[in-house]
Amino acid sequence: MAENIFYELLNQDSVFIDKTKISPHYTPVSLPFRNQEIKTLSIWLSPVLKKAKPHNIFIYGKVGTGKTTVVKHVIDNLLSCSKEHSLPLYTIYINCRNFQTKNAVLFYCVQHFFPNKNFVGYSKSFIYDKFLTYIKEKELNFIVVLDEVDKIKEREIDDLIYSLTRTNDELVFGSVSVVGISNNLFFKSKLDLRTKSSLCQQEAVFPPYDAEQLKEILKQRVPLAFKAEVVDVSAINAAAALSAKESGDARTAVMLLLRAGELADLNKEKRVTDQDVLKAKAKVESEIIKSMVLTLPVQLQLVLLAISEKSLSPKAILKITGQLDSNVLYSGEVYEKYEELCKKYSEKVVSTRWFREYINELETYGFITTTVSGKGVKGNTTLIKLGFDAKNLANMIVKEFSE
Ligand SMILES: Nc1ncnc2c1ncn2[C@@H]1O[C@H](COP(=O)(O)OP(=O)(O)OP(=O)(O)O)[C@@H](O)[C@H]1O
Ligand SMILES: [Mg+2]
């Protein structure tokens, strides 16, 4: 009989000892350069150790600056401390990408409180009532972490924060607090004033890492994931330098080494070098773009989809210089496409003023560049140019909408 097809793969030499430790989903035990943030968060949440309500907290920072990891780390510590002292602390972590409305969030919490019951089909007021009574009866100090909170639909966020905070008025013992996390620079400015002051009672901003810090983070991670001395210093330096240059993002740094290691294995190399990191760059970049697109709020995804779909068949535009530019779009035609897409996906259409804000946002994130046309090009209009492959982006977003 032929040899099992997996034997060769099983016995194949690898540069890794434990690949999961260099995956972006791994939560490291130590988090260098975040001591201050960890300490501040712990102080803000510590009132629960005295059965009091902590303030709501809002955490902002660019992608890969350790927000999710730090919050999970602090909450884990808080939970084990409160367990040791039999305190009535209850925490839930929610990634709002998967729960984008007030009811979805409350439903998730209630389902968590009663894991053996099925609440599908119950009314919204029943769910809220269950939520409130559970906290009231158990006198819980309840902390809900809303990660990627900007993913909550715009018309829902004010209502959600209001519902969660008003619960406190009904509680004599126990409390409800929110930790909101976002990497969206514009999220706060879109909130209703009351929601903003309620959600952002305490605020922390996580700065990007510089190349030296990223190098240190990688140096701590490498021995957990790779065999001794297979990763060249040049590889660590390259991964740190590339990620610092792009965004100061630890996720990119970690992923560069992971993919570089996989390439080394694929090519049956014994070492991981800066050349492997450079080769891994394009793949990691497209993975990062994908995760950026998927974490955009729905409305921004729709505008980006409109731009991508329009860019698939661009018409040539005659520029003021007399040259033809075939890759630019008029803002008006993009808006029309956006309206069409909103209808298709049953999303509300925002006014042209908000639409312009979205265009600004997409430019800030580096997806597009814009210029204002000079006279001679259909009056004074904004011209939009996509910075990435239109087909890829369109496919990604359409797939996200059809899931
Ligand atoms: N200080 C650190 N030490 C070690 N690893 C870190 C540190 N900061 C971030 N990382 C690693 O970088 C990756 C990204 O971190 P994390 O997911 O917490 O970022 P984030 O700020 O939540 O990003 P996003 O805004 O995209 O959600 C994770 O793999 C994490 O383990
Ligand atoms: Mg995160």
Short mmCIF file of C-alpha atoms and ligand atoms in Angstrom, two decimals:
data_model
loop_
_atom_site.label_atom_id
_atom_site.label_comp_id
_atom_site.label_asym_id
_atom_site.label_seq_id
_atom_site.Cartn_x
_atom_site.Cartn_y
_atom_site.Cartn_z
CA MET A 1 0.00 0.00 0.00
CA ALA A 2 1.21 3.52 -0.73
CA GLU A 3 2.60 5.48 2.21
CA ASN A 4 0.16 7.82 3.96
CA ILE A 5 0.25 11.14 2.12
CA PHE A 6 0.65 13.05 5.40
CA TYR A 7 3.83 11.28 6.57
CA GLU A 8 6.09 13.47 4.54
CA LEU A 9 4.42 16.62 5.84
CA LEU A 10 4.53 15.31 9.42
CA ASN A 11 8.23 14.62 9.27
CA GLN A 12 9.10 17.70 7.26
CA ASP A 13 11.49 19.98 9.04
CA SER A 14 10.03 23.24 10.23
CA VAL A 15 11.44 26.48 11.57
CA PHE A 16 8.53 26.63 14.04
CA ILE A 17 8.06 24.99 17.39
CA ASP A 18 4.62 26.49 17.95
CA LYS A 19 3.18 28.55 15.13
CA THR A 20 0.15 29.68 17.16
CA LYS A 21 2.43 31.80 19.35
CA ILE A 22 3.26 34.08 16.41
CA SER A 23 -0.34 34.28 15.23
CA PRO A 24 -2.08 37.65 15.73
CA HIS A 25 -4.77 35.85 17.79
CA TYR A 26 -2.33 34.78 20.47
CA THR A 27 -2.53 36.80 23.70
CA PRO A 28 1.00 37.12 25.07
CA VAL A 29 1.55 36.87 28.81
CA SER A 30 3.64 40.02 28.91
CA LEU A 31 2.82 43.17 27.01
CA PRO A 32 5.89 45.39 26.79
CA PHE A 33 5.36 49.15 26.38
CA ARG A 34 1.80 48.98 27.63
CA ASN A 35 2.47 49.07 31.40
CA GLN A 36 1.10 52.56 31.73
CA GLU A 37 -2.09 51.72 29.81
CA ILE A 38 -2.58 48.52 31.82
CA LYS A 39 -2.14 50.41 35.07
CA THR A 40 -4.52 53.21 34.09
CA LEU A 41 -7.23 50.77 33.00
CA SER A 42 -6.87 48.74 36.18
CA ILE A 43 -7.28 51.85 38.30
CA TRP A 44 -10.37 52.90 36.34
CA LEU A 45 -11.96 49.46 36.68
CA SER A 46 -10.92 48.88 40.29
CA PRO A 47 -14.10 50.34 41.90
CA VAL A 48 -15.73 46.94 41.19
CA LEU A 49 -13.40 45.47 43.81
CA LYS A 50 -15.33 47.61 46.27
CA LYS A 51 -18.65 46.68 44.63
CA ALA A 52 -18.92 50.16 43.14
CA LYS A 53 -19.58 51.21 39.55
CA PRO A 54 -16.53 52.08 37.46
CA HIS A 55 -16.81 54.91 34.95
CA ASN A 56 -17.43 54.01 31.34
CA ILE A 57 -14.20 53.91 29.37
CA PHE A 58 -13.41 54.67 25.76
CA ILE A 59 -10.17 53.42 24.23
CA TYR A 60 -8.91 54.74 20.95
CA GLY A 61 -5.77 53.85 19.00
CA LYS A 62 -4.72 52.91 15.49
CA VAL A 63 -4.79 49.30 14.30
CA GLY A 64 -2.46 46.86 16.00
CA THR A 65 -1.63 49.09 18.95
CA GLY A 66 -2.63 46.42 21.48
CA LYS A 67 -6.07 47.72 22.50
CA THR A 68 -7.91 44.39 22.37
CA THR A 69 -5.02 42.46 23.90
CA VAL A 70 -4.55 44.93 26.76
CA VAL A 71 -8.25 45.10 27.63
CA LYS A 72 -8.56 41.29 27.61
CA HIS A 73 -5.46 41.03 29.78
CA VAL A 74 -6.77 43.57 32.32
CA ILE A 75 -10.25 42.01 32.42
CA ASP A 76 -8.75 38.51 32.92
CA ASN A 77 -6.75 39.80 35.87
CA LEU A 78 -9.74 41.60 37.30
CA LEU A 79 -11.89 38.49 36.99
CA SER A 80 -9.42 36.22 38.73
CA CYS A 81 -8.92 38.75 41.54
CA SER A 82 -12.68 39.15 42.02
CA LYS A 83 -13.17 35.37 42.02
CA GLU A 84 -10.59 34.97 44.78
CA HIS A 85 -12.54 37.49 46.84
CA SER A 86 -16.00 36.18 45.84
CA LEU A 87 -17.04 39.50 44.35
CA PRO A 88 -20.14 39.73 42.11
CA LEU A 89 -18.29 40.76 38.96
CA TYR A 90 -19.57 39.67 35.55
CA THR A 91 -17.88 40.63 32.29
CA ILE A 92 -18.74 40.02 28.66
CA TYR A 93 -16.53 40.73 25.67
CA ILE A 94 -18.38 41.49 22.44
CA ASN A 95 -16.87 42.18 19.05
CA CYS A 96 -19.43 44.52 17.54
CA ARG A 97 -18.54 43.42 14.05
CA ASN A 98 -20.83 40.50 14.73
CA PHE A 99 -23.40 42.39 16.83
CA GLN A 100 -24.28 45.68 15.21
CA THR A 101 -27.53 46.71 16.85
CA LYS A 102 -28.72 47.48 20.37
CA ASN A 103 -30.90 44.41 20.42
CA ALA A 104 -28.18 42.12 19.12
CA VAL A 105 -25.91 43.28 21.95
CA LEU A 106 -28.56 42.93 24.67
CA PHE A 107 -29.64 39.59 23.26
CA TYR A 108 -26.06 38.35 23.37
CA CYS A 109 -25.73 39.41 27.01
CA VAL A 110 -28.97 37.73 28.06
CA GLN A 111 -28.05 34.56 26.18
CA HIS A 112 -24.77 34.63 28.08
CA PHE A 113 -26.58 35.00 31.42
CA PHE A 114 -28.84 32.01 30.62
CA PRO A 115 -26.76 29.72 28.39
CA ASN A 116 -29.27 26.88 28.52
CA LYS A 117 -32.27 28.89 27.39
CA ASN A 118 -33.19 29.90 23.89
CA PHE A 119 -34.44 33.47 23.57
CA VAL A 120 -34.97 33.50 19.83
CA GLY A 121 -38.31 35.13 19.01
CA TYR A 122 -38.76 36.98 22.30
CA SER A 123 -39.66 40.67 22.19
CA LYS A 124 -37.13 43.46 22.67
CA SER A 125 -38.73 44.60 25.91
CA PHE A 126 -38.69 41.04 27.27
CA ILE A 127 -34.95 40.82 26.53
CA TYR A 128 -34.20 44.14 28.20
CA ASP A 129 -36.28 43.10 31.19
CA LYS A 130 -34.35 39.82 31.52
CA PHE A 131 -31.10 41.77 31.27
CA LEU A 132 -32.11 44.15 34.03
CA THR A 133 -33.59 41.56 36.40
CA TYR A 134 -30.58 39.29 36.15
CA ILE A 135 -28.20 42.08 37.16
CA LYS A 136 -30.60 43.35 39.80
CA GLU A 137 -31.24 39.98 41.43
CA LYS A 138 -27.60 38.92 41.44
CA GLU A 139 -26.48 42.45 42.40
CA LEU A 140 -23.81 42.18 39.73
CA ASN A 141 -21.19 44.67 38.77
CA PHE A 142 -21.46 44.08 35.07
CA ILE A 143 -18.81 45.25 32.61
CA VAL A 144 -19.44 44.88 28.90
CA VAL A 145 -16.52 45.35 26.52
CA LEU A 146 -17.70 46.62 23.13
CA ASP A 147 -14.71 46.04 20.87
CA GLU A 148 -14.83 47.73 17.45
CA VAL A 149 -17.74 49.73 18.83
CA ASP A 150 -17.75 51.90 15.68
CA LYS A 151 -19.24 48.86 13.92
CA ILE A 152 -22.55 49.41 15.72
CA LYS A 153 -24.93 50.95 13.22
CA GLU A 154 -25.03 54.72 13.45
CA ARG A 155 -28.69 54.98 14.32
CA GLU A 156 -28.29 52.32 17.05
CA ILE A 157 -25.26 53.43 19.03
CA ASP A 158 -26.93 56.28 20.94
CA ASP A 159 -29.80 54.02 21.86
CA LEU A 160 -27.50 51.22 23.00
CA ILE A 161 -25.34 53.40 25.24
CA TYR A 162 -28.44 55.09 26.63
CA SER A 163 -30.10 51.73 27.42
CA LEU A 164 -27.00 50.35 29.09
CA THR A 165 -26.36 53.42 31.23
CA ARG A 166 -29.98 54.01 32.19
CA THR A 167 -29.98 50.51 33.70
CA ASN A 168 -27.94 52.01 36.53
CA ASP A 169 -30.87 54.22 37.53
CA GLU A 170 -32.88 51.09 38.28
CA LEU A 171 -30.21 49.40 40.37
CA VAL A 172 -29.69 49.89 44.09
CA PHE A 173 -26.89 47.35 44.24
CA GLY A 174 -24.85 46.35 41.23
CA SER A 175 -23.97 48.37 38.15
CA VAL A 176 -23.48 48.36 34.39
CA SER A 177 -20.34 49.82 32.81
CA VAL A 178 -19.12 49.94 29.25
CA VAL A 179 -15.61 49.70 27.85
CA GLY A 180 -15.73 50.84 24.22
CA ILE A 181 -12.78 50.22 21.90
CA SER A 182 -12.27 51.76 18.47
CA ASN A 183 -9.59 52.44 15.90
CA ASN A 184 -11.85 54.81 14.01
CA LEU A 185 -10.64 58.35 14.26
CA PHE A 186 -14.04 59.75 13.34
CA PHE A 187 -16.26 57.62 15.55
CA LYS A 188 -16.38 59.96 18.53
CA SER A 189 -17.24 63.01 16.49
CA LYS A 190 -20.30 61.25 15.09
CA LEU A 191 -21.79 60.53 18.51
CA ASP A 192 -24.64 62.46 19.97
CA LEU A 193 -23.29 64.80 22.70
CA ARG A 194 -25.01 62.92 25.49
CA THR A 195 -23.75 59.56 24.25
CA LYS A 196 -20.26 60.95 23.94
CA SER A 197 -20.12 62.24 27.50
CA SER A 198 -21.62 59.02 28.74
CA LEU A 199 -19.36 56.60 26.86
CA CYS A 200 -16.19 58.65 27.19
CA GLN A 201 -16.17 59.33 30.93
CA GLN A 202 -12.58 58.09 30.95
CA GLU A 203 -10.48 57.94 27.81
CA ALA A 204 -7.22 56.29 26.85
CA VAL A 205 -5.33 56.71 23.61
CA PHE A 206 -2.91 53.96 22.60
CA PRO A 207 0.00 55.36 20.57
CA PRO A 208 1.56 53.45 17.65
CA TYR A 209 4.77 51.54 18.35
CA ASP A 210 8.09 52.72 16.93
CA ALA A 211 10.60 50.41 15.22
CA GLU A 212 12.62 49.82 18.41
CA GLN A 213 9.52 48.86 20.38
CA LEU A 214 8.34 46.53 17.64
CA LYS A 215 11.77 44.90 17.59
CA GLU A 216 11.53 44.26 21.31
CA ILE A 217 7.98 42.86 21.01
CA LEU A 218 9.16 40.48 18.26
CA LYS A 219 12.26 39.45 20.22
CA GLN A 220 10.05 38.36 23.10
CA ARG A 221 7.71 36.44 20.80
CA VAL A 222 10.24 34.69 18.56
CA PRO A 223 11.59 32.16 21.13
CA LEU A 224 8.02 30.99 21.87
CA ALA A 225 7.17 30.34 18.24
CA PHE A 226 10.41 29.45 16.48
CA LYS A 227 13.18 26.92 17.08
CA ALA A 228 16.27 28.32 18.75
CA GLU A 229 18.33 30.62 16.54
CA VAL A 230 16.54 30.00 13.25
CA VAL A 231 15.29 33.59 12.97
CA ASP A 232 17.98 35.97 11.78
CA VAL A 233 18.31 39.30 13.54
CA SER A 234 18.01 40.79 10.06
CA ALA A 235 14.49 39.27 9.77
CA ILE A 236 13.36 40.79 13.07
CA ASN A 237 14.82 44.16 12.11
CA ALA A 238 13.14 44.09 8.70
CA ALA A 239 9.73 43.12 10.13
CA ALA A 240 9.95 45.86 12.76
CA ALA A 241 11.16 48.51 10.31
CA LEU A 242 8.51 47.71 7.69
CA SER A 243 5.66 47.80 10.20
CA ALA A 244 6.91 50.95 11.89
CA LYS A 245 7.11 52.67 8.53
CA GLU A 246 3.58 51.68 7.56
CA SER A 247 1.67 52.24 10.78
CA GLY A 248 3.46 51.25 14.00
CA ASP A 249 1.25 48.21 14.08
CA ALA A 250 2.29 45.14 16.08
CA ARG A 251 -0.10 42.88 14.18
CA THR A 252 1.68 43.55 10.87
CA ALA A 253 5.04 42.92 12.56
CA VAL A 254 3.92 39.59 13.98
CA MET A 255 2.29 38.53 10.73
CA LEU A 256 5.37 39.37 8.70
CA LEU A 257 7.43 36.94 10.76
CA LEU A 258 4.71 34.28 10.65
CA ARG A 259 4.43 34.40 6.86
CA ALA A 260 8.23 34.65 6.48
CA GLY A 261 8.55 31.46 8.57
CA GLU A 262 5.96 29.72 6.41
CA LEU A 263 7.86 30.74 3.30
CA ALA A 264 11.09 29.38 4.78
CA ASP A 265 9.32 26.05 5.47
CA LEU A 266 7.86 25.96 1.99
CA ASN A 267 11.27 26.49 0.45
CA LYS A 268 12.81 23.98 2.85
CA GLU A 269 15.11 26.64 4.28
CA LYS A 270 16.65 26.20 7.73
CA ARG A 271 16.64 29.89 8.59
CA VAL A 272 14.28 32.84 8.38
CA THR A 273 16.00 35.87 6.86
CA ASP A 274 15.16 39.45 5.92
CA GLN A 275 14.69 38.19 2.37
CA ASP A 276 11.82 35.96 3.55
CA VAL A 277 10.28 38.95 5.33
CA LEU A 278 10.50 41.05 2.18
CA LYS A 279 8.93 38.26 0.17
CA ALA A 280 6.13 37.95 2.75
CA LYS A 281 5.38 41.68 2.59
CA ALA A 282 2.92 41.63 -0.32
CA LYS A 283 0.88 38.77 1.15
CA VAL A 284 0.73 40.37 4.60
CA GLU A 285 -0.22 43.72 3.09
CA SER A 286 -3.19 42.20 1.33
CA GLU A 287 -4.25 40.39 4.52
CA ILE A 288 -4.01 43.67 6.46
CA ILE A 289 -6.01 45.52 3.80
CA LYS A 290 -8.64 42.82 4.06
CA SER A 291 -8.89 43.17 7.82
CA MET A 292 -9.04 46.97 7.48
CA VAL A 293 -11.88 46.71 4.97
CA LEU A 294 -13.76 44.22 7.10
CA THR A 295 -13.53 46.39 10.19
CA LEU A 296 -14.84 49.50 8.44
CA PRO A 297 -18.34 50.58 9.48
CA VAL A 298 -21.02 49.41 7.06
CA GLN A 299 -21.64 52.84 5.52
CA LEU A 300 -17.95 53.25 4.73
CA GLN A 301 -17.88 49.79 3.21
CA LEU A 302 -20.77 50.82 0.96
CA VAL A 303 -18.99 53.97 -0.19
CA LEU A 304 -15.80 52.00 -0.80
CA LEU A 305 -17.76 49.38 -2.70
CA ALA A 306 -19.32 52.11 -4.83
CA ILE A 307 -15.86 53.49 -5.62
CA SER A 308 -14.49 50.01 -6.35
CA GLU A 309 -17.37 49.03 -8.62
CA LYS A 310 -17.19 52.33 -10.47
CA SER A 311 -13.42 51.93 -10.84
CA LEU A 312 -13.92 48.64 -12.63
CA SER A 313 -15.13 50.53 -15.65
CA PRO A 314 -13.73 54.06 -15.39
CA LYS A 315 -14.40 56.62 -18.05
CA ALA A 316 -11.52 58.81 -19.13
CA ILE A 317 -11.59 62.30 -17.70
CA LEU A 318 -10.03 65.23 -19.47
CA LYS A 319 -7.90 67.09 -16.96
CA ILE A 320 -7.27 70.81 -16.92
CA THR A 321 -3.78 70.12 -18.21
CA GLY A 322 -5.34 68.62 -21.31
CA GLN A 323 -4.24 65.09 -20.33
CA LEU A 324 -6.64 62.20 -20.07
CA ASP A 325 -6.84 60.50 -16.70
CA SER A 326 -8.59 57.18 -16.89
CA ASN A 327 -8.56 56.14 -13.24
CA VAL A 328 -10.50 58.92 -11.57
CA LEU A 329 -14.16 59.14 -10.71
CA TYR A 330 -16.50 62.06 -10.17
CA SER A 331 -17.86 62.29 -6.67
CA GLY A 332 -21.41 62.62 -8.08
CA GLU A 333 -21.30 59.34 -9.98
CA VAL A 334 -19.93 57.56 -6.92
CA TYR A 335 -22.80 58.96 -4.84
CA GLU A 336 -25.32 57.62 -7.36
CA LYS A 337 -23.73 54.19 -7.22
CA TYR A 338 -23.70 54.38 -3.42
CA GLU A 339 -27.45 55.13 -3.39
CA GLU A 340 -28.03 52.13 -5.61
CA LEU A 341 -26.00 49.88 -3.29
CA CYS A 342 -27.81 51.13 -0.17
CA LYS A 343 -31.08 50.09 -1.77
CA LYS A 344 -29.68 46.72 -2.73
CA TYR A 345 -28.41 45.98 0.78
CA SER A 346 -31.31 47.69 2.62
CA GLU A 347 -29.14 50.31 4.29
CA LYS A 348 -30.11 53.93 4.81
CA VAL A 349 -28.78 56.51 2.34
CA VAL A 350 -26.90 59.37 4.01
CA SER A 351 -27.00 62.96 2.76
CA THR A 352 -24.30 64.28 0.43
CA ARG A 353 -22.80 66.17 3.38
CA TRP A 354 -22.21 62.91 5.31
CA PHE A 355 -21.10 61.26 2.12
CA ARG A 356 -18.31 63.86 1.83
CA GLU A 357 -17.29 63.02 5.42
CA TYR A 358 -17.06 59.36 4.43
CA ILE A 359 -14.89 60.26 1.45
CA ASN A 360 -12.59 62.16 3.85
CA GLU A 361 -12.45 59.16 6.15
CA LEU A 362 -11.56 56.77 3.35
CA GLU A 363 -8.80 59.15 2.30
CA THR A 364 -7.45 59.31 5.87
CA TYR A 365 -7.26 55.52 5.97
CA GLY A 366 -5.35 55.57 2.69
CA PHE A 367 -7.93 53.74 0.55
CA ILE A 368 -8.37 56.63 -1.86
CA THR A 369 -6.88 59.95 -2.86
CA THR A 370 -8.95 62.92 -3.85
CA THR A 371 -8.38 66.15 -5.75
CA VAL A 372 -10.67 69.00 -6.53
CA SER A 373 -11.08 69.41 -10.25
CA GLY A 374 -10.16 72.73 -11.69
CA LYS A 375 -12.41 74.67 -14.01
CA GLY A 376 -13.07 72.92 -17.26
CA VAL A 377 -13.77 69.58 -15.65
CA LYS A 378 -17.48 69.64 -14.99
CA GLY A 379 -17.31 72.61 -12.60
CA ASN A 380 -15.66 72.22 -9.21
CA THR A 381 -16.08 68.64 -8.22
CA THR A 382 -14.11 66.17 -6.13
CA LEU A 383 -12.23 63.59 -8.16
CA ILE A 384 -11.65 60.27 -6.48
CA LYS A 385 -8.94 57.74 -7.18
CA LEU A 386 -8.80 54.29 -5.64
CA GLY A 387 -5.45 53.29 -4.13
CA PHE A 388 -5.95 49.52 -4.26
CA ASP A 389 -7.07 46.88 -6.69
CA ALA A 390 -10.75 47.56 -7.44
CA LYS A 391 -11.70 43.97 -8.17
CA ASN A 392 -10.17 42.62 -4.99
CA LEU A 393 -11.83 45.25 -2.81
CA ALA A 394 -15.22 44.81 -4.46
CA ASN A 395 -15.07 41.03 -4.03
CA MET A 396 -14.10 41.34 -0.37
CA ILE A 397 -16.94 43.71 0.48
CA VAL A 398 -19.60 41.89 -1.51
CA LYS A 399 -18.60 38.67 0.23
CA GLU A 400 -18.90 40.39 3.62
CA PHE A 401 -22.42 41.60 2.74
CA SER A 402 -23.57 38.24 1.54
CA GLU A 403 -22.45 36.38 4.69
N1 LIG B 1 2.72 45.41 23.69
C1 LIG B 1 2.61 44.28 23.02
N2 LIG B 1 3.40 43.23 23.29
C2 LIG B 1 3.28 42.08 22.61
N3 LIG B 1 2.41 41.87 21.61
C3 LIG B 1 1.60 42.90 21.28
C4 LIG B 1 1.64 44.14 21.96
N4 LIG B 1 0.72 44.96 21.41
C5 LIG B 1 0.12 44.28 20.44
N5 LIG B 1 0.65 43.04 20.36
C6 LIG B 1 0.26 41.99 19.41
O1 LIG B 1 -0.14 42.62 18.19
C7 LIG B 1 -1.32 42.05 17.66
C8 LIG B 1 -2.39 43.11 17.54
O2 LIG B 1 -2.81 43.56 18.81
P1 LIG B 1 -4.34 43.92 19.12
O3 LIG B 1 -5.22 42.95 18.42
O4 LIG B 1 -4.49 44.05 20.59
O5 LIG B 1 -4.45 45.35 18.41
P2 LIG B 1 -5.68 46.34 18.35
O6 LIG B 1 -5.17 47.66 18.85
O7 LIG B 1 -6.85 45.76 19.05
O8 LIG B 1 -5.93 46.46 16.79
P3 LIG B 1 -7.30 46.71 15.98
O9 LIG B 1 -7.61 48.17 16.11
O10 LIG B 1 -6.97 46.34 14.58
O11 LIG B 1 -8.35 45.83 16.57
C9 LIG B 1 -1.67 40.90 18.59
O12 LIG B 1 -1.13 39.73 18.05
C10 LIG B 1 -0.96 41.22 19.88
O13 LIG B 1 -0.61 40.07 20.56
MG MG B 2 -8.70 45.09 18.35
#
